[in-house]
Amino acid sequence: METTRHNPLEYLGTEIAELKNEGLFRRPPVLEGASRARSRINGREVINLSSNNYLGLSDDPRLKEAAIRATESHGVGSGAVRTIIGTQDLHLELESKLAEFKKTEAVLVFQSGFTANAGTVSAILSRQDHIVSDRLNHASIIDGARLSRAKIHVYEHSDMESLHEKLDEARAGAEESGGRILVITDGIFSMDGDIARLPEVVELAEEYEAIMQVDDAHASGVLGAGGRGTVDHFGLHGRVDVQVGTLSKAIGVLGGYVAGSRTLIDFLIHRARPLLFSTSHPPAVTAACITAVDILLSEPEIIERLWENTRFFKDGLTSLGFDTGISETPITPVIVGEGAKAMELSDKLFEAGIFAQGIAFPTVPRDSARVRTMVMATHTREDLGHALEVFERVGKEMNLIP
C-alpha cells in the first residue's frame, strides 16, 4: 500500500510565497560572457552598474594569458588542501607579492574573502574572548564571530562614543574571563559605500590593548597607493594586526587573503578551518591574481579613472535629487525605502538598458531598500551619461525625484 510521504521542507514554500507577495522574489540574473562595463545579462545588452569588477581586470587580456599559461604548466587544479600537497609554487609567489603590496610580514591566501574573514576570526578567538564589531560589518565577520563562540559586542555604525562604551563592556568581561578583545570593522562598507573612521577606531583599540582587524574587501584596489586599502589610505601601517583583503573584486579574479605578522600567518596555517579543509586555488586563478597585482603596482592611473568615474556619476545622481546616503566611494546606493519599490526601480532600469540590482531586507534594513550602483574604471563618460539620463527618466516616472 502506497503512502504519501510528508514533505519536511514544505514550510520553505510558504517562505517563498511570502517573498513573492512582497515583490522581493528574484532569480539570480544570468551574465552571458565576461563582466564588462557593457554586458549581456538575461539576454539583453545593458550598461552594467552592479559589478565588483571595479578596475575591469576580470576581462583583461594579460590576466587571461597568465591563466592559460599556468593551466598549461600546472594543470587545472591543485589536487589537495594547502597543508597536504595543495601548496604550489604559484601560491607562495602570490603570497610573497601580496605581503610586499600590503607592507606586512606575511600573507595567507584563502579560497574567498568570506572564508578569510570567518576562518580568521573563528581561529584566533575562543569562548572567553570578546569581539567589538561595527553594526554594519559584513556577514562573513558576523559568522566568524559567532563561530568563535566569543562574546559579541556590537557598536553603532561608525559611532566612536558607542565603540568606547562597548570597549568598556568588553574589557570588564575580558578581565573576568581572562580573555582577549578584538575590534573589527569593514574598511569600506559594502551597502552604503562609506569609509570607516579607521584612525579613531585604531586609537581606541590601542587604548584598550585590543587586537585590531580590518576587512578591506571593497577597499582593495580602490583606496590607498596602488589600491593597498584603508590602512595605507590613512597611513596606519604597523597599527592594524589583521588585514583581510579580497582577490574577487578590484583584483578581478577569485579569493581572499589575510595580511599580518608571520606569527599570525603560521598560526592560521595550522588552525584556520577553511584552509585546512578546502582544496586550494587552481593555478589559473593564482597566476591571474599575480598579474593583477603587478598591474596595480605599475598602472596607478587605472585607479584614478575609477575615481573620476565615481565622482562624475555620484555628482550626477545627487544633482538629480536621488538619496545616495553617506557614500564616499564607487559604491553609490540609490535609497528608496520599500523593498518592492527598490525592485521596481531595478526592473524599470533594466528594461531601459541599465543593470543596477535592487537590495532589500535582510541585506539592508526594511526601510532602506535601495538600488546599489557601482561604477568601473572601464565605463566611458558616454556610458555613465546615458545611465544618468535613464535614472532621471525612470526616477520621475516613479515619483522618486522632482
XYZ file of C-alpha atoms in Angstrom:
402
model
C 0.000 0.000 0.000
C 1.440 3.346 -1.066
C 1.613 6.175 1.413
C 2.171 9.832 0.738
C 5.457 10.927 2.239
C 5.329 14.040 4.389
C 7.496 16.789 2.949
C 9.559 18.157 5.879
C 10.641 21.148 3.756
C 7.117 22.235 2.876
C 7.462 25.294 5.113
C 10.032 26.731 2.693
C 7.313 27.088 0.074
C 5.439 29.343 2.461
C 8.533 31.499 2.841
C 8.911 31.726 -0.941
C 5.248 32.674 -1.318
C 5.747 35.469 1.194
C 8.739 36.794 -0.759
C 6.659 36.796 -3.940
C 3.792 38.560 -2.193
C 6.197 41.279 -1.018
C 7.634 41.703 -4.513
C 11.076 40.535 -3.342
C 11.398 37.145 -5.023
C 14.116 37.151 -7.652
C 16.105 34.538 -9.517
C 19.785 35.403 -9.931
C 20.411 37.305 -13.168
C 22.493 35.443 -15.717
C 25.642 37.067 -17.093
C 26.385 35.844 -20.600
C 30.076 36.290 -21.341
C 32.551 38.443 -19.457
C 31.811 41.018 -16.777
C 32.312 44.296 -18.601
C 31.098 47.892 -18.389
C 28.626 46.883 -21.080
C 27.497 43.311 -20.513
C 24.898 40.856 -21.759
C 22.589 39.982 -18.872
C 19.456 37.855 -19.185
C 19.716 38.094 -22.955
C 19.876 41.906 -23.042
C 22.798 44.232 -23.751
C 22.996 46.645 -20.802
C 25.279 49.090 -19.047
C 26.446 47.104 -16.027
C 26.338 49.088 -12.777
C 26.383 46.166 -10.345
C 29.772 44.536 -10.753
C 32.516 44.340 -8.121
C 34.951 44.306 -11.051
C 35.949 47.888 -10.235
C 39.006 48.094 -12.486
C 37.756 45.900 -15.314
C 40.568 43.414 -14.736
C 38.424 40.273 -14.926
C 38.463 40.563 -18.717
C 41.990 41.941 -19.085
C 43.932 40.055 -21.794
C 47.034 39.906 -19.585
C 45.178 38.080 -16.828
C 43.638 35.663 -19.301
C 47.027 34.944 -20.841
C 48.547 34.306 -17.393
C 45.699 31.929 -16.540
C 46.211 29.969 -19.750
C 49.973 29.696 -19.242
C 49.507 28.467 -15.672
C 46.950 25.883 -16.754
C 49.344 24.531 -19.341
C 52.262 24.352 -16.885
C 50.486 23.454 -13.619
C 47.211 21.805 -14.658
C 43.609 22.777 -13.916
C 43.612 22.014 -10.191
C 45.971 21.706 -7.233
C 44.626 18.344 -6.105
C 44.682 18.869 -2.334
C 44.307 21.234 0.586
C 47.191 23.603 1.301
C 48.537 21.630 4.276
C 48.814 18.298 2.441
C 50.163 18.853 -1.073
C 47.938 21.672 -2.342
C 50.503 24.439 -1.869
C 52.047 25.169 -5.252
C 54.942 27.481 -6.032
C 52.411 29.892 -7.550
C 50.603 30.211 -4.212
C 53.841 31.185 -2.484
C 54.676 33.676 -5.230
C 51.269 35.331 -4.869
C 51.527 35.480 -1.076
C 55.001 36.990 -1.233
C 53.839 39.598 -3.728
C 50.777 40.456 -1.621
C 52.879 40.805 1.550
C 55.095 43.327 -0.235
C 51.990 45.050 -1.609
C 50.347 45.312 1.832
C 53.652 46.137 3.622
C 53.256 43.275 6.099
C 55.499 40.392 7.114
C 53.362 37.700 5.531
C 50.098 36.866 3.739
C 47.914 33.774 3.558
C 45.536 33.284 0.630
C 42.089 31.796 1.246
C 39.501 30.426 -1.179
C 37.302 33.511 -0.748
C 37.069 36.748 1.153
C 34.241 35.212 3.171
C 36.381 32.298 4.339
C 39.311 34.628 5.035
C 37.193 36.630 7.492
C 35.214 33.789 9.004
C 38.206 31.465 9.195
C 40.463 34.027 10.846
C 38.087 35.346 13.500
C 36.979 31.850 14.500
C 40.602 30.618 14.645
C 42.244 33.321 16.741
C 39.479 33.675 19.360
C 37.580 31.362 21.690
C 34.762 31.335 24.221
C 36.431 33.512 26.866
C 37.255 36.296 24.381
C 35.296 39.390 23.348
C 34.592 40.880 19.897
C 33.645 44.531 19.370
C 32.092 44.836 15.914
C 30.545 47.622 13.830
C 26.810 47.102 13.327
C 27.153 47.221 9.525
C 30.051 44.781 9.242
C 29.918 42.164 6.501
C 28.160 38.834 7.048
C 31.484 36.980 6.928
C 32.639 38.894 10.010
C 29.366 38.208 11.793
C 29.537 34.486 11.002
C 33.179 34.253 12.027
C 32.358 35.959 15.311
C 29.562 33.500 16.000
C 31.761 30.519 15.141
C 34.435 31.713 17.552
C 31.907 31.486 20.439
C 33.364 34.717 21.808
C 31.080 37.297 23.418
C 29.976 39.785 20.744
C 29.506 43.500 21.448
C 28.002 45.499 18.559
C 28.639 49.235 18.403
C 26.526 51.635 16.372
C 27.834 52.244 12.882
C 30.977 54.416 12.887
C 29.914 55.856 16.252
C 33.032 56.373 18.377
C 31.095 57.044 21.573
C 29.252 53.744 21.111
C 32.551 51.994 20.352
C 34.021 53.398 23.564
C 31.041 52.086 25.572
C 31.259 48.625 24.028
C 35.005 48.501 24.665
C 34.308 49.258 28.330
C 31.845 46.341 28.383
C 34.315 44.070 26.614
C 37.194 44.976 28.929
C 35.102 44.251 32.015
C 34.131 40.885 30.558
C 37.658 40.064 29.455
C 39.063 40.876 32.906
C 36.549 38.498 34.439
C 37.095 35.673 31.920
C 40.805 36.170 31.301
C 40.068 36.706 27.616
C 41.202 38.997 24.821
C 39.424 41.748 22.902
C 39.182 42.016 19.107
C 37.958 45.210 17.431
C 36.827 44.628 13.876
C 35.447 46.845 11.137
C 34.949 46.945 7.409
C 37.252 49.396 5.654
C 34.570 50.356 3.129
C 31.023 49.338 3.984
C 29.540 47.320 1.160
C 25.947 48.570 1.199
C 26.422 52.279 1.969
C 29.831 52.932 0.410
C 31.191 54.931 3.342
C 34.726 54.624 4.720
C 35.408 53.533 8.296
C 36.735 56.153 10.718
C 39.782 53.943 10.962
C 42.273 56.290 12.685
C 39.838 56.786 15.570
C 38.946 53.095 15.723
C 42.633 52.146 15.827
C 43.379 54.668 18.582
C 40.601 53.230 20.734
C 41.723 49.667 20.055
C 45.239 50.611 21.167
C 43.911 52.320 24.285
C 42.165 49.083 25.282
C 45.097 46.879 24.151
C 42.783 45.100 21.710
C 43.589 43.154 18.564
C 42.683 45.311 15.547
C 41.236 43.774 12.362
C 40.083 45.487 9.163
C 38.173 43.896 6.291
C 39.307 45.728 3.175
C 37.316 43.707 0.647
C 35.896 46.785 -1.093
C 38.977 48.925 -0.429
C 41.493 46.545 -2.018
C 42.413 48.048 -5.376
C 40.317 51.136 -4.634
C 41.819 53.116 -1.726
C 45.431 53.818 -0.823
C 48.548 53.992 -3.003
C 48.209 51.393 -5.726
C 44.986 50.203 -4.119
C 46.635 48.969 -0.908
C 43.490 49.670 1.129
C 42.345 51.748 4.070
C 45.416 51.066 6.233
C 47.587 52.698 3.577
C 44.959 55.371 2.851
C 45.131 56.552 6.473
C 48.849 55.858 6.996
C 48.263 53.213 9.668
C 50.873 50.634 8.681
C 52.032 48.623 11.690
C 48.985 49.549 13.773
C 46.442 47.065 12.341
C 47.116 43.486 13.399
C 44.927 41.686 10.865
C 44.134 42.915 7.371
C 41.678 40.955 5.249
C 41.527 41.610 1.516
C 39.814 40.145 -1.491
C 41.001 38.931 -4.863
C 37.436 38.773 -6.199
C 36.568 42.437 -6.620
C 39.026 45.048 -7.920
C 41.659 42.334 -8.454
C 39.133 40.753 -10.810
C 39.666 37.053 -10.062
C 38.721 34.947 -7.007
C 39.693 34.512 -3.381
C 40.659 36.390 -0.255
C 43.747 36.850 1.878
C 44.901 37.724 5.373
C 47.897 40.009 5.826
C 49.782 40.413 9.091
C 52.692 39.119 11.110
C 54.498 35.877 10.298
C 53.289 34.512 13.652
C 49.646 35.190 12.711
C 50.025 33.532 9.313
C 51.830 30.487 10.729
C 49.058 30.067 13.287
C 46.303 30.316 10.661
C 48.027 27.675 8.526
C 47.588 25.274 11.449
C 44.170 26.377 12.738
C 42.048 28.130 10.074
C 39.422 25.533 9.154
C 38.602 26.819 5.623
C 42.276 26.481 4.741
C 42.633 23.068 6.388
C 39.567 21.508 4.813
C 39.167 23.058 1.338
C 41.193 22.478 -1.811
C 43.480 25.364 -2.706
C 43.094 27.752 -5.630
C 43.607 26.323 -9.113
C 46.758 27.513 -10.903
C 44.863 29.685 -13.391
C 43.292 31.717 -10.589
C 46.567 32.145 -8.720
C 48.527 33.242 -11.783
C 45.835 35.718 -12.831
C 45.925 37.258 -9.332
C 49.705 37.667 -9.534
C 49.338 39.517 -12.828
C 46.583 41.730 -11.422
C 48.770 42.843 -8.515
C 51.567 43.645 -10.972
C 49.139 45.829 -12.937
C 48.063 47.702 -9.800
C 51.687 48.463 -8.968
C 52.650 49.557 -12.463
C 49.480 51.351 -13.650
C 48.102 53.586 -10.876
C 46.195 55.567 -13.494
C 43.615 52.784 -13.689
C 42.549 53.580 -10.116
C 42.355 57.294 -10.905
C 39.993 56.502 -13.807
C 37.782 54.632 -11.358
C 37.635 57.672 -9.085
C 36.998 60.082 -11.955
C 34.019 57.961 -12.969
C 32.897 57.729 -9.356
C 32.860 61.487 -8.894
C 31.039 62.090 -12.179
C 28.315 59.515 -11.557
C 27.811 60.271 -7.864
C 27.550 64.005 -8.521
C 25.066 63.286 -11.299
C 22.784 61.185 -9.098
C 22.786 63.668 -6.229
C 22.146 66.628 -8.526
C 19.097 64.799 -9.893
C 17.743 64.577 -6.360
C 18.349 60.913 -5.536
C 19.197 59.902 -1.983
C 22.703 58.413 -2.129
C 23.118 58.218 1.637
C 26.600 58.581 3.095
C 28.565 57.088 0.208
C 32.175 58.210 -0.298
C 33.341 55.530 -2.726
C 32.447 53.840 -6.032
C 29.604 52.100 -4.158
C 26.725 54.559 -4.532
C 23.288 53.427 -3.307
C 20.074 54.970 -4.572
C 17.931 54.615 -1.461
C 14.163 54.404 -1.995
C 12.857 52.840 1.227
C 10.437 49.995 0.476
C 11.791 46.708 -0.831
C 9.151 46.347 -3.540
C 9.876 49.877 -4.762
C 13.611 49.138 -4.991
C 12.875 46.034 -7.077
C 10.510 48.005 -9.304
C 13.193 50.646 -9.871
C 15.728 47.941 -10.719
C 13.308 46.302 -13.159
C 12.449 49.573 -14.922
C 16.120 50.487 -15.245
C 16.838 47.076 -16.759
C 14.051 47.491 -19.303
C 15.744 50.759 -20.309
C 19.172 49.128 -20.687
C 20.719 49.734 -17.244
C 21.515 46.880 -14.880
C 21.518 48.001 -11.233
C 20.495 45.343 -8.748
C 17.849 46.006 -6.108
C 18.874 45.309 -2.495
C 16.292 44.747 0.253
C 15.833 43.123 3.663
C 17.590 41.187 5.157
C 20.697 42.522 3.376
C 19.704 46.050 4.440
C 17.089 47.257 6.957
C 13.456 47.110 5.790
C 13.100 50.863 5.474
C 16.307 51.450 3.500
C 15.971 49.255 0.415
C 17.954 50.552 -2.491
C 19.402 50.054 -5.913
C 23.139 49.767 -5.373
C 25.280 51.162 -8.174
C 28.990 50.549 -8.665
C 30.962 52.185 -11.452
C 34.031 50.689 -13.103
C 37.215 52.259 -14.420
C 36.238 50.932 -17.845
C 32.913 52.774 -18.058
C 33.084 55.565 -20.621
C 31.694 59.007 -19.933
C 29.083 58.179 -22.594
C 28.051 55.059 -20.616
C 27.620 56.982 -17.392
C 25.952 59.963 -19.005
C 23.375 57.693 -20.634
C 22.832 55.865 -17.333
C 22.108 59.180 -15.603
C 19.562 60.070 -18.302
C 17.784 56.770 -17.711
C 17.850 57.227 -13.936
C 16.320 60.662 -14.360
C 13.527 59.418 -16.642
C 12.666 56.396 -14.514
C 13.025 58.322 -11.251
C 10.495 60.894 -12.404
C 8.094 58.188 -13.644
C 8.180 56.611 -10.174
C 7.972 59.974 -8.361
C 11.314 59.342 -6.684
C 12.714 62.706 -7.771
C 11.001 66.003 -8.652
